[in-house]
Amino acid sequence: MNNLSFRTEIYFESINKYGEELCGDKVEIIKSPEKTIFVFADGLGSGVKANILATLSTKIAATMLREGSSIEDTVKTIVATLPVCKVRKIAYSTFTIVEISADGKCSIIDYDNPPVFFIRNGKVLDISVKHREIDGKIIKESHINLKENDMIVVVSDGIVHAGVGGILNLGWQWENIANYLEKIVKNDTKPAEIVKLLVTITNNLYMERAGDDSTCAAIKIVSPQKVNIMAGPPLNPEDDVNVVNSFIKKPGKKIVCGGTTAQIVAKILNKPLITSLEFIDPDVPPTAHIDGIDLVTEGVLTLTKTLEKLNNIFSGKIELNELLHHKKMDAATRLAIMLLEATDISFIIGNAINPAHQNPDFPKNLSIKQNVINGIVNILEKMGKFVSVESF
């Protein structure tokens, strides 16, 4: 297992306590090719104070773990930093930390939050828990070796207690949530599907008047899904052959953006370039086809529309399912979906300037194409994708 390289797919949502503008739950995620650090904190009470304390907890933990601090030092710092409620004698913030390395080794640290749900092959499995005392606090710690399609679901007590005193006398309860998860989770289930179902039920149990901040997050172990994009011809035509050959040798799906780039790739591969005349969307140029290439599109217009779709997904203006079931599967929609489904994305950018893509008010090295690609790279990194960029 140590020679495998895994990625994580993560999705989370929160419901604010009824009447509160700020959520007292906070999630912080840091991803690198080597590891994923997930931190969830639940601030005592609700509103502004709870939000500040939860934010402080997640920032401390995520930052320290990213810099290589041990779990023990991280927990000590959080405990030392956060005050204790004088009346209730409990910490102002509970927290759950999940640290997953690329080889599948996983550490779960829990302080006073509901236990996580560990799901493998559709079953919620028990995981061994050790109790440690750190600076007077009892910390629960688990270590597991993860496999592809394993899922870890983290919930706040607002989810577990949903409906308490109302629809359900004792709330939803951990065991009932576990039974529900076993009914709905399959190997191909997406984290977003799980979270949205749990959050919807929670909201219904509270009759849309949540009695507590409620957060659900799902972390799924996936294999790297690699996509490579070649956009624009190299600055020096003599580099064409080497750049195209390097592009073709890269593992994963291949996308070519730009008419001139497509002609170069087709010529070097000795394959015909077949252009479609079908405008599925009048605002997006049609695709083309080269054997061995997964998607061939026009350049700047398609990339601009793709950036717009990615921004809409990231901001929540449209749902991923809405994009996946788009009736007009134009080039920009197809490109956006391929990028969203990827974990690792490699851009090979040609520096040859197309005069049509150059704003005369910009410096010569700052073309419209480069600006659009920079925007796409930025939004993909915010989504937790691993992006590399090479220029020629």
JSON list of N, CA and C in Angstrom, two decimals, residues 345-369:
[
{"chain": "A", "resi": 345, "resn": "ILE", "atom": "N", "xyz": [-3.96, 18.41, -12.35]},
{"chain": "A", "resi": 345, "resn": "ILE", "atom": "CA", "xyz": [-4.12, 19.06, -13.65]},
{"chain": "A", "resi": 345, "resn": "ILE", "atom": "C", "xyz": [-2.80, 19.70, -14.06]},
{"chain": "A", "resi": 346, "resn": "SER", "atom": "N", "xyz": [-2.35, 19.37, -15.27]},
{"chain": "A", "resi": 346, "resn": "SER", "atom": "CA", "xyz": [-1.09, 19.90, -15.79]},
{"chain": "A", "resi": 346, "resn": "SER", "atom": "C", "xyz": [-1.39, 20.78, -17.00]},
{"chain": "A", "resi": 347, "resn": "PHE", "atom": "N", "xyz": [-0.95, 22.04, -16.94]},
{"chain": "A", "resi": 347, "resn": "PHE", "atom": "CA", "xyz": [-1.10, 22.97, -18.06]},
{"chain": "A", "resi": 347, "resn": "PHE", "atom": "C", "xyz": [0.24, 23.10, -18.79]},
{"chain": "A", "resi": 348, "resn": "ILE", "atom": "N", "xyz": [0.21, 22.94, -20.09]},
{"chain": "A", "resi": 348, "resn": "ILE", "atom": "CA", "xyz": [1.37, 23.24, -20.93]},
{"chain": "A", "resi": 348, "resn": "ILE", "atom": "C", "xyz": [0.98, 24.45, -21.78]},
{"chain": "A", "resi": 349, "resn": "ILE", "atom": "N", "xyz": [1.59, 25.57, -21.48]},
{"chain": "A", "resi": 349, "resn": "ILE", "atom": "CA", "xyz": [1.19, 26.84, -22.09]},
{"chain": "A", "resi": 349, "resn": "ILE", "atom": "C", "xyz": [2.22, 27.29, -23.11]},
{"chain": "A", "resi": 350, "resn": "GLY", "atom": "N", "xyz": [1.76, 27.50, -24.34]},
{"chain": "A", "resi": 350, "resn": "GLY", "atom": "CA", "xyz": [2.63, 28.04, -25.37]},
{"chain": "A", "resi": 350, "resn": "GLY", "atom": "C", "xyz": [2.67, 29.56, -25.28]},
{"chain": "A", "resi": 351, "resn": "ASN", "atom": "N", "xyz": [3.84, 30.12, -25.36]},
{"chain": "A", "resi": 351, "resn": "ASN", "atom": "CA", "xyz": [4.00, 31.58, -25.19]},
{"chain": "A", "resi": 351, "resn": "ASN", "atom": "C", "xyz": [3.92, 32.38, -26.48]},
{"chain": "A", "resi": 352, "resn": "ALA", "atom": "N", "xyz": [3.67, 31.70, -27.62]},
{"chain": "A", "resi": 352, "resn": "ALA", "atom": "CA", "xyz": [3.49, 32.44, -28.87]},
{"chain": "A", "resi": 352, "resn": "ALA", "atom": "C", "xyz": [2.25, 33.32, -28.73]},
{"chain": "A", "resi": 353, "resn": "ILE", "atom": "N", "xyz": [2.38, 34.59, -29.07]},
{"chain": "A", "resi": 353, "resn": "ILE", "atom": "CA", "xyz": [1.29, 35.54, -28.90]},
{"chain": "A", "resi": 353, "resn": "ILE", "atom": "C", "xyz": [0.42, 35.60, -30.15]},
{"chain": "A", "resi": 354, "resn": "ASN", "atom": "N", "xyz": [-0.86, 35.38, -29.96]},
{"chain": "A", "resi": 354, "resn": "ASN", "atom": "CA", "xyz": [-1.83, 35.59, -31.03]},
{"chain": "A", "resi": 354, "resn": "ASN", "atom": "C", "xyz": [-2.26, 37.06, -30.96]},
{"chain": "A", "resi": 355, "resn": "PRO", "atom": "N", "xyz": [-2.01, 37.86, -32.00]},
{"chain": "A", "resi": 355, "resn": "PRO", "atom": "CA", "xyz": [-2.35, 39.29, -31.95]},
{"chain": "A", "resi": 355, "resn": "PRO", "atom": "C", "xyz": [-3.81, 39.55, -31.59]},
{"chain": "A", "resi": 356, "resn": "ALA", "atom": "N", "xyz": [-4.68, 38.60, -31.94]},
{"chain": "A", "resi": 356, "resn": "ALA", "atom": "CA", "xyz": [-6.11, 38.80, -31.64]},
{"chain": "A", "resi": 356, "resn": "ALA", "atom": "C", "xyz": [-6.38, 38.70, -30.15]},
{"chain": "A", "resi": 357, "resn": "HIS", "atom": "N", "xyz": [-5.44, 38.10, -29.39]},
{"chain": "A", "resi": 357, "resn": "HIS", "atom": "CA", "xyz": [-5.64, 37.91, -27.95]},
{"chain": "A", "resi": 357, "resn": "HIS", "atom": "C", "xyz": [-4.82, 38.89, -27.14]},
{"chain": "A", "resi": 358, "resn": "GLN", "atom": "N", "xyz": [-4.30, 39.91, -27.78]},
{"chain": "A", "resi": 358, "resn": "GLN", "atom": "CA", "xyz": [-3.43, 40.85, -27.08]},
{"chain": "A", "resi": 358, "resn": "GLN", "atom": "C", "xyz": [-4.12, 42.20, -26.93]},
{"chain": "A", "resi": 359, "resn": "ASN", "atom": "N", "xyz": [-4.35, 42.62, -25.70]},
{"chain": "A", "resi": 359, "resn": "ASN", "atom": "CA", "xyz": [-4.91, 43.95, -25.43]},
{"chain": "A", "resi": 359, "resn": "ASN", "atom": "C", "xyz": [-3.76, 44.96, -25.54]},
{"chain": "A", "resi": 360, "resn": "PRO", "atom": "N", "xyz": [-3.89, 45.94, -26.41]},
{"chain": "A", "resi": 360, "resn": "PRO", "atom": "CA", "xyz": [-2.79, 46.90, -26.60]},
{"chain": "A", "resi": 360, "resn": "PRO", "atom": "C", "xyz": [-2.45, 47.69, -25.34]},
{"chain": "A", "resi": 361, "resn": "ASP", "atom": "N", "xyz": [-3.37, 47.70, -24.35]},
{"chain": "A", "resi": 361, "resn": "ASP", "atom": "CA", "xyz": [-3.12, 48.42, -23.11]},
{"chain": "A", "resi": 361, "resn": "ASP", "atom": "C", "xyz": [-2.32, 47.58, -22.11]},
{"chain": "A", "resi": 362, "resn": "PHE", "atom": "N", "xyz": [-2.16, 46.27, -22.40]},
{"chain": "A", "resi": 362, "resn": "PHE", "atom": "CA", "xyz": [-1.44, 45.38, -21.49]},
{"chain": "A", "resi": 362, "resn": "PHE", "atom": "C", "xyz": [0.02, 45.26, -21.92]},
{"chain": "A", "resi": 363, "resn": "PRO", "atom": "N", "xyz": [0.91, 44.94, -20.99]},
{"chain": "A", "resi": 363, "resn": "PRO", "atom": "CA", "xyz": [2.27, 44.60, -21.38]},
{"chain": "A", "resi": 363, "resn": "PRO", "atom": "C", "xyz": [2.25, 43.40, -22.33]},
{"chain": "A", "resi": 364, "resn": "LYS", "atom": "N", "xyz": [3.24, 43.28, -23.18]},
{"chain": "A", "resi": 364, "resn": "LYS", "atom": "CA", "xyz": [3.23, 42.24, -24.20]},
{"chain": "A", "resi": 364, "resn": "LYS", "atom": "C", "xyz": [3.20, 40.82, -23.63]},
{"chain": "A", "resi": 365, "resn": "ASN", "atom": "N", "xyz": [3.74, 40.65, -22.44]},
{"chain": "A", "resi": 365, "resn": "ASN", "atom": "CA", "xyz": [3.78, 39.31, -21.87]},
{"chain": "A", "resi": 365, "resn": "ASN", "atom": "C", "xyz": [2.51, 38.97, -21.09]},
{"chain": "A", "resi": 366, "resn": "LEU", "atom": "N", "xyz": [1.54, 39.85, -21.11]},
{"chain": "A", "resi": 366, "resn": "LEU", "atom": "CA", "xyz": [0.32, 39.63, -20.35]},
{"chain": "A", "resi": 366, "resn": "LEU", "atom": "C", "xyz": [-0.86, 39.54, -21.31]},
{"chain": "A", "resi": 367, "resn": "SER", "atom": "N", "xyz": [-0.96, 38.44, -22.03]},
{"chain": "A", "resi": 367, "resn": "SER", "atom": "CA", "xyz": [-2.01, 38.28, -23.02]},
{"chain": "A", "resi": 367, "resn": "SER", "atom": "C", "xyz": [-3.33, 37.95, -22.35]},
{"chain": "A", "resi": 368, "resn": "ILE", "atom": "N", "xyz": [-4.42, 38.11, -23.10]},
{"chain": "A", "resi": 368, "resn": "ILE", "atom": "CA", "xyz": [-5.75, 37.76, -22.59]},
{"chain": "A", "resi": 368, "resn": "ILE", "atom": "C", "xyz": [-5.80, 36.28, -22.26]},
{"chain": "A", "resi": 369, "resn": "LYS", "atom": "N", "xyz": [-5.21, 35.44, -23.14]},
{"chain": "A", "resi": 369, "resn": "LYS", "atom": "CA", "xyz": [-5.19, 33.99, -22.88]},
{"chain": "A", "resi": 369, "resn": "LYS", "atom": "C", "xyz": [-4.52, 33.68, -21.55]}
]
